[in-house]
Coordinates of C-alpha atoms in Angstrom, one line a residue:
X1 CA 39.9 -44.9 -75.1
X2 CA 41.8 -47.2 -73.2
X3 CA 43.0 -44.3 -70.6
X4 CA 39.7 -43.2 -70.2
X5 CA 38.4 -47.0 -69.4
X6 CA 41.4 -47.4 -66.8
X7 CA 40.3 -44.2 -65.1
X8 CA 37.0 -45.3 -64.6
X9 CA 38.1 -48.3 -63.0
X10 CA 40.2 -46.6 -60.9
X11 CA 37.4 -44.5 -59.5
X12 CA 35.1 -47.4 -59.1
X13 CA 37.3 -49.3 -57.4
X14 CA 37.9 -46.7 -55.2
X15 CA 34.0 -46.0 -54.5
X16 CA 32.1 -49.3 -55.3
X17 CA 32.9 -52.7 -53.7
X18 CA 31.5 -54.4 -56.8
X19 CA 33.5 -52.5 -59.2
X20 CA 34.7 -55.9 -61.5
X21 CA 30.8 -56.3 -61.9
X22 CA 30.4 -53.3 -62.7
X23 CA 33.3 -53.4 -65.7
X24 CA 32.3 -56.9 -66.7
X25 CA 29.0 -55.6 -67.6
X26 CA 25.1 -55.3 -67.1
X27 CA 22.8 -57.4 -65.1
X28 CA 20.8 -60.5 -67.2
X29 CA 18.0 -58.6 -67.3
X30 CA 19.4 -55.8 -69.2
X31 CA 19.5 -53.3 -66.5
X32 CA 23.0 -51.6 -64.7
X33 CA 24.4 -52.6 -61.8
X34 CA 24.0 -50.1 -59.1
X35 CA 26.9 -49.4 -57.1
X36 CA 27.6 -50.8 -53.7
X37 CA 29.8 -48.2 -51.7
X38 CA 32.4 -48.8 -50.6
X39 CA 31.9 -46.3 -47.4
X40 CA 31.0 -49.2 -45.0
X41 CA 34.2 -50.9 -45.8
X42 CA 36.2 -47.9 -45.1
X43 CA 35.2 -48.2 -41.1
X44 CA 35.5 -52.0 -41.0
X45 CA 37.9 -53.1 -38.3
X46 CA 38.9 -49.2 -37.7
X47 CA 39.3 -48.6 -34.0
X48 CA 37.6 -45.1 -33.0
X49 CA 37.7 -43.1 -29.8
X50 CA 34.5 -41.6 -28.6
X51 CA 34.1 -39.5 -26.1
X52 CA 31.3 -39.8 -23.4
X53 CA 30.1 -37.9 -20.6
X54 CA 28.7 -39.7 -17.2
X55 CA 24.6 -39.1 -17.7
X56 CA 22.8 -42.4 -15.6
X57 CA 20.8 -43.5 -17.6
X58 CA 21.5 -42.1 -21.2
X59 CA 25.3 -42.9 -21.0
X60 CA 27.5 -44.4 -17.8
X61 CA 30.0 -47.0 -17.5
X62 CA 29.8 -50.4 -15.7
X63 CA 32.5 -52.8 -14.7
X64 CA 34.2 -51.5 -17.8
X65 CA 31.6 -51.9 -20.3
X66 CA 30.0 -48.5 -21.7
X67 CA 25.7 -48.8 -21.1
X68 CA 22.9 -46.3 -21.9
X69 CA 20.7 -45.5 -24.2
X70 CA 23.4 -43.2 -25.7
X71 CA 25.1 -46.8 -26.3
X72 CA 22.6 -48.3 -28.3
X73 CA 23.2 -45.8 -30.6
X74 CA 26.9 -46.4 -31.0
X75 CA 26.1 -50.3 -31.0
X76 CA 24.0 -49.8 -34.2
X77 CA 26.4 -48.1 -35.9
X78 CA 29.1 -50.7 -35.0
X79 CA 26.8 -53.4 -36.2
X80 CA 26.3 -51.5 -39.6
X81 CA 29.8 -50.4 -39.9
X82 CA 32.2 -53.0 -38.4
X83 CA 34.2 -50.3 -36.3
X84 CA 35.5 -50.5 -32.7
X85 CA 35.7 -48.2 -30.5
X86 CA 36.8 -47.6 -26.8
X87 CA 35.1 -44.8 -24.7
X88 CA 37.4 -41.9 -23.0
X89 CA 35.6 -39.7 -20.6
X90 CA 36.6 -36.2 -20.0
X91 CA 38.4 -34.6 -17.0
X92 CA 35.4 -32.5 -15.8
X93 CA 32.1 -34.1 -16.7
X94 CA 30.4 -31.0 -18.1
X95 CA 29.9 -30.0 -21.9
X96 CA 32.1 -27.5 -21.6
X97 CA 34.0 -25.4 -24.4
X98 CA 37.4 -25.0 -26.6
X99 CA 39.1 -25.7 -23.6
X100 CA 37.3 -27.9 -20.8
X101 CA 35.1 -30.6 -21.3
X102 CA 33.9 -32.8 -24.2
X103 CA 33.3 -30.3 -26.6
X104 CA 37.2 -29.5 -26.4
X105 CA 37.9 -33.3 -26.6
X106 CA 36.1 -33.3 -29.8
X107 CA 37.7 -29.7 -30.8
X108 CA 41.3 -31.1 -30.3
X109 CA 40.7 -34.1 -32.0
X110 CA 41.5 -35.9 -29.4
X111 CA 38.5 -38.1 -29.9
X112 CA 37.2 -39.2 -33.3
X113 CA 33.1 -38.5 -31.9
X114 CA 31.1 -37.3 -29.0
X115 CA 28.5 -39.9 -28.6
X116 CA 26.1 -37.8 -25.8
X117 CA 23.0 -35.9 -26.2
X118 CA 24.6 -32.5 -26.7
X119 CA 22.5 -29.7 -26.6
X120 CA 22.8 -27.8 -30.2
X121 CA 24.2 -24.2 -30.0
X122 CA 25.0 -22.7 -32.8
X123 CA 27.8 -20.6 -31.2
X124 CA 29.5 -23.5 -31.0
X125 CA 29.3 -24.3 -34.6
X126 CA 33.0 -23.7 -34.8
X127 CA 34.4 -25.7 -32.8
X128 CA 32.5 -29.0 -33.8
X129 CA 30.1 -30.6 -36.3
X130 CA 26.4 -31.6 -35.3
X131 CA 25.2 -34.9 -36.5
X132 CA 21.8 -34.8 -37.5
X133 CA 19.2 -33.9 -35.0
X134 CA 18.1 -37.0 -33.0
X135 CA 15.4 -35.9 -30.3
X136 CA 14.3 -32.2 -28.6
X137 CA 15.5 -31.7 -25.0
X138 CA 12.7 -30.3 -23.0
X139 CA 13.7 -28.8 -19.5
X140 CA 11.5 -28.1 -16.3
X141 CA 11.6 -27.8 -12.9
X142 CA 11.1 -30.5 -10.0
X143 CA 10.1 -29.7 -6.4
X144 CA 8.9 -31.7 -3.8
X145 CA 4.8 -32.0 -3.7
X146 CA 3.1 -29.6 -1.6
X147 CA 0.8 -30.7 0.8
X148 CA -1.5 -28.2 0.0
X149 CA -2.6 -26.7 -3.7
X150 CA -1.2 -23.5 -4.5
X151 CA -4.8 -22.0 -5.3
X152 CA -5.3 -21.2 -1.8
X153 CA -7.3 -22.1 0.9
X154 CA -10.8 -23.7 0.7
X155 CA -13.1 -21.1 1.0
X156 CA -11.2 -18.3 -0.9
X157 CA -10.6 -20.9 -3.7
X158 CA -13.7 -20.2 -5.8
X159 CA -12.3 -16.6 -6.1
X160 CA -9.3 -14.7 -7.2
X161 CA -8.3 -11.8 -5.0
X162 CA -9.0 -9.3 -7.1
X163 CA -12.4 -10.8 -6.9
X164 CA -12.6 -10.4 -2.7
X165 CA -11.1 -7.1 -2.8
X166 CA -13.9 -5.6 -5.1
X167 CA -16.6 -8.0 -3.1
X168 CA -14.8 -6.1 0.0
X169 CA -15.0 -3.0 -1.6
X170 CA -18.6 -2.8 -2.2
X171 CA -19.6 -4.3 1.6
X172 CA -18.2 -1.1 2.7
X173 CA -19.5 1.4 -0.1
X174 CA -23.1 0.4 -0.4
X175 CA -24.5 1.0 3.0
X176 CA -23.1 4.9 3.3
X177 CA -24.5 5.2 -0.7
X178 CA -27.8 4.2 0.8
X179 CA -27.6 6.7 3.5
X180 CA -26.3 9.2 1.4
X181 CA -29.0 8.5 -1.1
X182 CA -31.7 8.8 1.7
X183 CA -30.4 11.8 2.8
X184 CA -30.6 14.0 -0.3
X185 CA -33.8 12.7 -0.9
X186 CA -35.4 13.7 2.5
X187 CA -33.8 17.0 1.7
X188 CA -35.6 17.5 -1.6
X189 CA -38.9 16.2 -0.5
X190 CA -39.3 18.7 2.7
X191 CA -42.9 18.8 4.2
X192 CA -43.9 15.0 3.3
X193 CA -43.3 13.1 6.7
X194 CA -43.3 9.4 4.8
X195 CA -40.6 10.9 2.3
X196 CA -38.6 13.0 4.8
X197 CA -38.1 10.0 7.5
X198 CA -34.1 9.0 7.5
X199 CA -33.1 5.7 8.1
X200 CA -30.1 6.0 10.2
X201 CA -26.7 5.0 9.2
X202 CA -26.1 1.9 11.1
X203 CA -29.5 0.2 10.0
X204 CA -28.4 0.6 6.7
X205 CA -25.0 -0.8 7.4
X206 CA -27.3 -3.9 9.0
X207 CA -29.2 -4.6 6.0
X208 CA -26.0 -4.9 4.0
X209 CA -24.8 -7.4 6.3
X210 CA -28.2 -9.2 6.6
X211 CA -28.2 -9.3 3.1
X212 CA -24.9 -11.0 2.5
X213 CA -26.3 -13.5 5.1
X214 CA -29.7 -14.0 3.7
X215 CA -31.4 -12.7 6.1
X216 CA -34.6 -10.9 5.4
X217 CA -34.8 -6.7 6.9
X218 CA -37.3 -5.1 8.7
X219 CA -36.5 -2.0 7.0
X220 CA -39.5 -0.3 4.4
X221 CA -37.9 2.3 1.6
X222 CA -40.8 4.4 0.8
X223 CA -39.2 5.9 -2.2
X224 CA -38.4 4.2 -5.3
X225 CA -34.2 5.4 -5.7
X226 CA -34.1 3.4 -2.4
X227 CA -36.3 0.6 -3.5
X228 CA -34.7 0.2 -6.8
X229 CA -30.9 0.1 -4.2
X230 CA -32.4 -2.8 -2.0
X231 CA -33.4 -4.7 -5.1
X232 CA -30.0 -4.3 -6.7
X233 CA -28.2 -5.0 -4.0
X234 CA -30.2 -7.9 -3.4
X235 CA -29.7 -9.3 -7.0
X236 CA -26.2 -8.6 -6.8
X237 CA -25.8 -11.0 -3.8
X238 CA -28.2 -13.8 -5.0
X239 CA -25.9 -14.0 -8.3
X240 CA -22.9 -14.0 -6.2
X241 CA -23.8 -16.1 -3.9
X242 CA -24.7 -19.1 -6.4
X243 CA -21.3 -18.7 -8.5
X244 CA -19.4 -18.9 -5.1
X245 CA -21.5 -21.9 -4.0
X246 CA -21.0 -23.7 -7.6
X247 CA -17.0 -23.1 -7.7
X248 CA -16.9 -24.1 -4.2
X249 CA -18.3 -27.6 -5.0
X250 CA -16.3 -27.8 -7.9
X251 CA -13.1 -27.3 -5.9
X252 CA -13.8 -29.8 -3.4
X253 CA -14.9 -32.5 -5.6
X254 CA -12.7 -32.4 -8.8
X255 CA -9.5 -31.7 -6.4
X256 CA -7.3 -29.8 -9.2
X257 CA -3.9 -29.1 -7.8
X258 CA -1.6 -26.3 -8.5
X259 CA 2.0 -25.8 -7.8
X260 CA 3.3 -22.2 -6.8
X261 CA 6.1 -22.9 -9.2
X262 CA 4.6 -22.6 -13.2
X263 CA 8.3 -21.9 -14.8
X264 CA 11.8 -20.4 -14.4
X265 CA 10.4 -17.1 -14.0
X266 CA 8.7 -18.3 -10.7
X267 CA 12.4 -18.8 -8.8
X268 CA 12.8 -15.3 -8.6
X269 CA 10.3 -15.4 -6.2
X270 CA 11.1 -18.7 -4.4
X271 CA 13.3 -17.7 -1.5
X272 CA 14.3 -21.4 -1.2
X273 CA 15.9 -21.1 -4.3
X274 CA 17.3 -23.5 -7.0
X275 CA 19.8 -26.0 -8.4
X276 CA 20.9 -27.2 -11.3
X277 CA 24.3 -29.6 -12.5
X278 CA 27.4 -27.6 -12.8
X279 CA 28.4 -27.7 -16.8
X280 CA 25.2 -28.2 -18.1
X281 CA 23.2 -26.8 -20.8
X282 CA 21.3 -24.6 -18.4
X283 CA 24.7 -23.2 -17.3
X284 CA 25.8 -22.6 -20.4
X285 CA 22.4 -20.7 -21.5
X286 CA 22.2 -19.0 -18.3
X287 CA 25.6 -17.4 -18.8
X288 CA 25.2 -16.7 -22.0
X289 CA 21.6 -15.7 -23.3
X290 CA 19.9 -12.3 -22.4
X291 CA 16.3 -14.1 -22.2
X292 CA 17.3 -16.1 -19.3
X293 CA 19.2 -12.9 -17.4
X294 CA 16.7 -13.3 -14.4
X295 CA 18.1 -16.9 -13.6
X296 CA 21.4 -15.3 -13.9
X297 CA 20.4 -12.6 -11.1
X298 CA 19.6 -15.8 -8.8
X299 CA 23.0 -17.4 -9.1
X300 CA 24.8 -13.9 -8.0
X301 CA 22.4 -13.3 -5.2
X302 CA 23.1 -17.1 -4.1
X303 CA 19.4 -18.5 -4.3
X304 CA 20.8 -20.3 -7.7
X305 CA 23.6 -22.7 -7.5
X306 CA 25.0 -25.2 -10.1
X307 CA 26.1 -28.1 -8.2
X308 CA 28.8 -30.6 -9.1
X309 CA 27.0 -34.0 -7.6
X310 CA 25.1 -37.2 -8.7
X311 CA 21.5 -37.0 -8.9
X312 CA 20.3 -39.2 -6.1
X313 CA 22.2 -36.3 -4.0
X314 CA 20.3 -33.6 -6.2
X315 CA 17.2 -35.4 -5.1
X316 CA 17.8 -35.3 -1.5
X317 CA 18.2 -31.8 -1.1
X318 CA 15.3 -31.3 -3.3
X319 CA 13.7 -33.3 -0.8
X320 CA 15.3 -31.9 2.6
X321 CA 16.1 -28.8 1.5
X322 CA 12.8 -27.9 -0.5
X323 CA 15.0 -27.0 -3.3
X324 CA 14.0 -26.5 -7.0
X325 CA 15.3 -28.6 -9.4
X326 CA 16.5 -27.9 -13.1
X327 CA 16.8 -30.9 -14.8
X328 CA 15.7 -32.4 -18.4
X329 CA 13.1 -34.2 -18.7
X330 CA 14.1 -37.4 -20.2
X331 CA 16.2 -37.9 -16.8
X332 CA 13.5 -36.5 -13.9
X333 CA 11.4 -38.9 -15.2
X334 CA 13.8 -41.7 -15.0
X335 CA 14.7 -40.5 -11.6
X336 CA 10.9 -40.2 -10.4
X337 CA 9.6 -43.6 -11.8
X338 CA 12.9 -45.2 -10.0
X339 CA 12.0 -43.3 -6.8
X340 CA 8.2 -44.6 -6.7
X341 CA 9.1 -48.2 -7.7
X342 CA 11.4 -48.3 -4.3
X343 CA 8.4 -46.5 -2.3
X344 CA 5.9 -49.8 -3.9
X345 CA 8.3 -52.4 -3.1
X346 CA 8.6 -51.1 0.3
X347 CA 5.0 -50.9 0.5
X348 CA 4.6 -47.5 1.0
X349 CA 0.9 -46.4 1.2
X350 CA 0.1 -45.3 -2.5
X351 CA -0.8 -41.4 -1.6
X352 CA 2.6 -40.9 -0.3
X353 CA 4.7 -42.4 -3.7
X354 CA 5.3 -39.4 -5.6
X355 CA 7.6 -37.7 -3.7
X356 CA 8.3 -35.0 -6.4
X357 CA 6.5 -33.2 -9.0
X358 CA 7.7 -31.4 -11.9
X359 CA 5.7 -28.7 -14.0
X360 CA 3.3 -29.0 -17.0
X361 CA 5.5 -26.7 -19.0
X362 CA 8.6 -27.0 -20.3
X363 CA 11.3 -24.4 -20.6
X364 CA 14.4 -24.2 -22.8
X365 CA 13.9 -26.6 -25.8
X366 CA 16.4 -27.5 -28.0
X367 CA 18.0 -29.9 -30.1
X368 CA 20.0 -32.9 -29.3
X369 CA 23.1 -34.3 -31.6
X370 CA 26.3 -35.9 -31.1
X371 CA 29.3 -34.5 -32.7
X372 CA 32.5 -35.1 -34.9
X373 CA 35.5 -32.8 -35.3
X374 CA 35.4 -30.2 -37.7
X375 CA 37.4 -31.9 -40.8
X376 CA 35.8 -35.5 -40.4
X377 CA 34.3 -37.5 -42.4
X378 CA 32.0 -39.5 -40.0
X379 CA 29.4 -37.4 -40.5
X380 CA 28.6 -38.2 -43.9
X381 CA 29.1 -41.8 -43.4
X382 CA 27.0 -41.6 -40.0
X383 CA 23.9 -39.3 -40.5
X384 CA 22.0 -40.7 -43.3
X385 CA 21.9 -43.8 -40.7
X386 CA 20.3 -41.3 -37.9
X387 CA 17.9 -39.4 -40.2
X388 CA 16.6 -43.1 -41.1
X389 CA 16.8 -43.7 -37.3
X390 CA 15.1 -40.7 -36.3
X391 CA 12.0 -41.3 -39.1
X392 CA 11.8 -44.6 -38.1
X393 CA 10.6 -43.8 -34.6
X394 CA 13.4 -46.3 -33.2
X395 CA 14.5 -43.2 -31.9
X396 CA 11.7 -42.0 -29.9
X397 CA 11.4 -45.4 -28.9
X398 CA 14.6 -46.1 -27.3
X399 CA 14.4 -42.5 -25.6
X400 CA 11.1 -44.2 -23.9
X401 CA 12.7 -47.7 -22.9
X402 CA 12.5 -48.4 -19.1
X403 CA 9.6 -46.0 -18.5
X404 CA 5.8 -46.5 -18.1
X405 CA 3.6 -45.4 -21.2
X406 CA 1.5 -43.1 -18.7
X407 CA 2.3 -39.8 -16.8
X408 CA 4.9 -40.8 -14.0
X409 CA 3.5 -38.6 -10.6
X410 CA 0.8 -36.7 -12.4
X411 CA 0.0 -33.4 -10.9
X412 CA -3.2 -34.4 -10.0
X413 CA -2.9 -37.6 -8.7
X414 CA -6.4 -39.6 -9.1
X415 CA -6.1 -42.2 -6.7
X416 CA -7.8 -41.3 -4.2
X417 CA -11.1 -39.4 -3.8
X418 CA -11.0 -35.1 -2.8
X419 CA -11.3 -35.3 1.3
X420 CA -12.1 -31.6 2.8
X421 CA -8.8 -31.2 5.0
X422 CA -8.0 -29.0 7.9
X423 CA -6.5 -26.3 5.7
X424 CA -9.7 -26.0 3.7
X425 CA -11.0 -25.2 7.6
X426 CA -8.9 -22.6 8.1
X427 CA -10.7 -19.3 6.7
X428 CA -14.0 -20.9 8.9
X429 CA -11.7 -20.5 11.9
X430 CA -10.6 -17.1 11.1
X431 CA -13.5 -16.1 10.6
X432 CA -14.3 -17.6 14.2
X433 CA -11.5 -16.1 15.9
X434 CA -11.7 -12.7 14.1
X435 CA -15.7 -12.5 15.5
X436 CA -15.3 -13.6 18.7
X437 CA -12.3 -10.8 19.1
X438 CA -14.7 -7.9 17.8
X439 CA -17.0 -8.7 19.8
X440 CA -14.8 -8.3 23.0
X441 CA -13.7 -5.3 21.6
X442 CA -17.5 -4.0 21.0
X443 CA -17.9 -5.2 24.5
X444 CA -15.3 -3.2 26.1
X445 CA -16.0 -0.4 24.3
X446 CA -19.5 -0.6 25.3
X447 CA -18.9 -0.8 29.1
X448 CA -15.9 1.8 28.5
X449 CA -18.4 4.2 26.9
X450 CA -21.4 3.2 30.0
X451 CA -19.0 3.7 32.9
X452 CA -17.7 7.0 31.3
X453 CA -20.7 8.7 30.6
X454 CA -22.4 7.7 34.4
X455 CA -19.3 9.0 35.4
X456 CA -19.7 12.8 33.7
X457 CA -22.8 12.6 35.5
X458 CA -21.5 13.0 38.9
X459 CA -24.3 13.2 41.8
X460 CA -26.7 14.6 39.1
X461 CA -28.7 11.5 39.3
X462 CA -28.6 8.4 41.5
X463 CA -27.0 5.3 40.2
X464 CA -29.6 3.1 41.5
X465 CA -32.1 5.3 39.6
X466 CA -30.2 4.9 36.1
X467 CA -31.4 3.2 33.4
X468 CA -29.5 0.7 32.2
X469 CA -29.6 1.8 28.9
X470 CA -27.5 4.4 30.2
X471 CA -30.1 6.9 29.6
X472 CA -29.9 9.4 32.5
X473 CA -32.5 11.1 34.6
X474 CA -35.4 8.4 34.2
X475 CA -36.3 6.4 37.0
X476 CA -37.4 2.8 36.4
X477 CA -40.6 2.9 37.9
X478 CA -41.1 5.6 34.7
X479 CA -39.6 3.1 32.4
X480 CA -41.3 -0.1 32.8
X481 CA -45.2 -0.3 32.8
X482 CA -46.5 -1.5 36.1
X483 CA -46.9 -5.7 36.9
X484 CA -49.9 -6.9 35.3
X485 CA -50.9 -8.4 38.8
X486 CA -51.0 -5.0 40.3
X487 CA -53.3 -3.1 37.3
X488 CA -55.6 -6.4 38.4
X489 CA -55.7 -6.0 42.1
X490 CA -56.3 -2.3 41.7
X491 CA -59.6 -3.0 39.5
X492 CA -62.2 -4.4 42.1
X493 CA -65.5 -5.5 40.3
X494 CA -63.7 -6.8 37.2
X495 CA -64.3 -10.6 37.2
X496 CA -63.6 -12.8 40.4
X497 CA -60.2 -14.6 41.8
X498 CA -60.5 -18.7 41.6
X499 CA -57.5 -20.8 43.0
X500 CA -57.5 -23.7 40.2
X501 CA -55.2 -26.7 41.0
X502 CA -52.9 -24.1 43.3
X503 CA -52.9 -21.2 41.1
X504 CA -54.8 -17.9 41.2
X505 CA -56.6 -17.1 38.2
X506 CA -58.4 -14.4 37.4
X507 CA -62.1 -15.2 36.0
X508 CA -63.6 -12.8 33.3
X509 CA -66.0 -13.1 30.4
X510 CA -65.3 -12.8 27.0
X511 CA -67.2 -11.1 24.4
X512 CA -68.6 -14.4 23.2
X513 CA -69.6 -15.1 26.5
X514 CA -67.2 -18.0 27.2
X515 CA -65.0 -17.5 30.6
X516 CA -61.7 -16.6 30.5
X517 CA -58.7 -17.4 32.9
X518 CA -56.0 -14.9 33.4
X519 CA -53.1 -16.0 35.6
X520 CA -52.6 -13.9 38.9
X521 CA -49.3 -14.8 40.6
X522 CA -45.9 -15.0 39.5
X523 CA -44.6 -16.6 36.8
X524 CA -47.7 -17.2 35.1
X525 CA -48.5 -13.3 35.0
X526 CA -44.8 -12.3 34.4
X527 CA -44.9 -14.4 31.3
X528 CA -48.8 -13.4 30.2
X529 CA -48.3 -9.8 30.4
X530 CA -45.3 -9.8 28.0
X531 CA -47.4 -12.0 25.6
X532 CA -50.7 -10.5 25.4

């Protein structure tokens, strides 16, 4: 009885701080003493090593003193624990593997932790030990702001192309259907003159256009096949028409900007190419997992590099260079909010403080962990402390510190009202130039085709006696009816001449009985004859 009453003593003292309270007996009240572990105590006064790497903000180093949110980690476990520690950065600031970087520090024991957010692979589960999972690491992709929206310009916005092609598609296929349609019916309906009349191919072409335009058409199907065409055709561009004018308000007012970058997959079609730090997750993943085999493709062609350099240097070239940016999040958005507090201070106008914009989606999540060598016991003295962290919140909520509780650069920045710019312009002035250019060409031709044909004429007819429709073999006096003046003066008993305030009129009577004036001389008759 008495070996077995040292023994437990032994391991109580051992394990629980409070161990003679424990053997002197229960609490007043009647219940046990509950025992206090001695695992704090075990780390009081210890000096560790932890390695670190060089992340502004999460974890850096200034004047000696180790700062970053990676930092007030540590500090809370000092605090709980008692321990000291001193930092030891590695040779190559990258994550690395067995042999380079902080994962072989921790490997090698030559550090007692790795206090950085380490992404969690589990192919490097034997090499280290994760502590428990503290945040997710969300990565995307940061570019300079465009100018413009991605969606195009302004008048093409309110449709895709596949849209215009098919609206394209059936300019050109409806007016030879109506022809065609016309034709085969004048063919079946032989020896009725209304049914058998063929509009020709180019006044069908017209009222396609005229159509499209909302013009009206002089043109009369008598049949109903080409009655019920008009009509559809006519429907069809009233419905289009009002969905085109709708989104086309839409854009313009609600302004909704788009980026020709949506994800990853997008680089491979970005000739500017990308960047991303040398020894980072990305690398690692990009080296080493099939899904992201495209990204790899970029790097051996060149367009993808991974860059060895601090981050205000990664900016610039994102800047200059119109360079895409892989970064996590948690540090563009540090990066960004620092970048547009400068441009406010320096009162830069407020439309031109978000330099960069990053995309809506994320890419590449995973979790985030520091880690201990394989055979220590930190972890179990550690984690219970983080898993109470990370439930907390206190976790998220350090993550957050130093940033704004809204959006930093939105995509669609709000602060100022949709103004219709000189590239939303730019399909009107196509369209300008494109018309103005066929109708030179139609022009040319035209006076190609005139001076060709009068020339196959030869000496058949005289040029002064062509018409200048080019219609051969007419002479104008044949053409045009004569001068209303002359059909007068020829007609002698009809009514009587009468100079009136300098003009020559011609007086008749009407079939009421009222007089009538009719203008003799020039312009007056020029201008009546074509009128009456």
């Amino acid at each position: 009885m008495a070996a077995t009453v040292g023994l437990v003593g032994a391991l109580l003292m051992h394990i629980c701080t409070n161990y003679e309270a424990i053997m002197n007996g229960t609490q007043p009240d009647g219940e046990h003493i509950i025992c206090d572990l001695a695992s704090p105590k075990m780390l009081y006064k210890k000096s560790l090593t932890i390695a670190a790497l060089d992340e502004f903000p999460l974890s850096y180093v200034e004047d000696g003193v180790p700062k970053g949110i990676v930092f007030d980690f540590v500090n809370i476990l000092k605090d709980k624990y008692g321990f000291n520690y001193t930092v030891k950065m590695p040779e190559e600031n990258i994550i690395g593997d067995a042999d380079i970087g902080i994962i072989s520090m921790v490997h090698k024991k030559e550090v007692d932790m790795a206090a950085a957010f380490l992404p969690v692979f589990h192919e490097m589960d034997n090499l280290v030990n994760w502590s428990t999972s503290l945040d997710e690491s969300n990565w995307v992709v940061m570019m300079k702001r465009p100018s413009e929206s991605a969606t195009g310009s302004g008048l093409l916005a309110p449709f895709d192309s596949t849209v215009w092609i098919l609206i394209l598609i059936s300019l050109i296929a409806i007016g030879p259907t109506i022809y065609i349609i016309i034709i085969i019916r004048a063919k079946l309906c032989k020896g009725d003159e209304v049914l058998t009349a063929v509009v020709p191919l180019d006044n069908c072409i017209w009222f396609v256009y005229g159509a499209l335009m909302k013009q009206g058409s002089t043109l009369a199907p008598m049949a109903d096949s080409t009655r019920l065409l008009f009509a559809t055709w006519w429907i069809f561009i009233t419905i289009l028409t009002s969905f085109y004018t709708a989104n086309l308000t839409a854009f313009l007012t609600l302004s909704r900007f788009t980026l020709p970058i949506d994800g990853p997959k997008d680089l491979t079609k970005n000739k500017a190419g990308w960047i991303a730090h040398k020894g980072s997750a990305l690398e690692y993943v990009v080296q080493n997992d099939k899904d992201y085999e495209y990204l790899n493709k970029t790097v051996k062609d060149g367009r993808g590099r991974f860059l060895e350099m601090p981050d205000l240097d990664m900016f610039t070239l994102v800047k200059n260079k119109k360079l895409s940016l892989l970064r996590e999040r948690r540090s563009v958005e540090y990066w960004m909010f620092r970048d547009y507090m400068i441009k406010t201070e320096d009162n830069v106008p407020e439309n031109e403080r978000c330099t960069f914009v990053v995309t809506p989606k994320s890419f590449m999540v995973h979790g985030i962990a520091f880690a201990y060598p394989k055979d220590s016991d930190l972890g179990r003295f550690f984690d219970p402390l983080f898993q109470s962290l990370v439930e907390a919140g206190i976790v998220k909520h350090l993550l957050k510190q130093g940033l704004p509780p809204t959006e930093i650069c939105p995509l669609n920045l709000r602060s100022t009202e949709r103004q219709l710019r000189n590239g939303d312009l730019f399909t009107t002035y196509m369209v300008v130039v494109v018309g103005f250019i066929s109708a030179i060409v139609a022009f040319v031709g035209e006076v190609f085709y005139t001076t060709m044909k009068r020339c196959s004429a030869g000496n058949k007819t005289e040029i002064s006696d062509i018409d200048w429709t080019g219609n051969l073999g007419y002479k104008k006096s044949q053409l045009f009816p004569p001068s209303y003046s002359s059909l007068m003066q020829q007609q002698h008993g009809f009514g009587k001449h009468q100079n009136i305030n300098g003009r020559d009129y011609l007086v008749i009577n009407s079939k009421p009985g009222d007089p009538q004036l009719i203008p003799v001389r020039a312009p007056s008759s020029f201008l009546f004859q074509y009128s009456a």
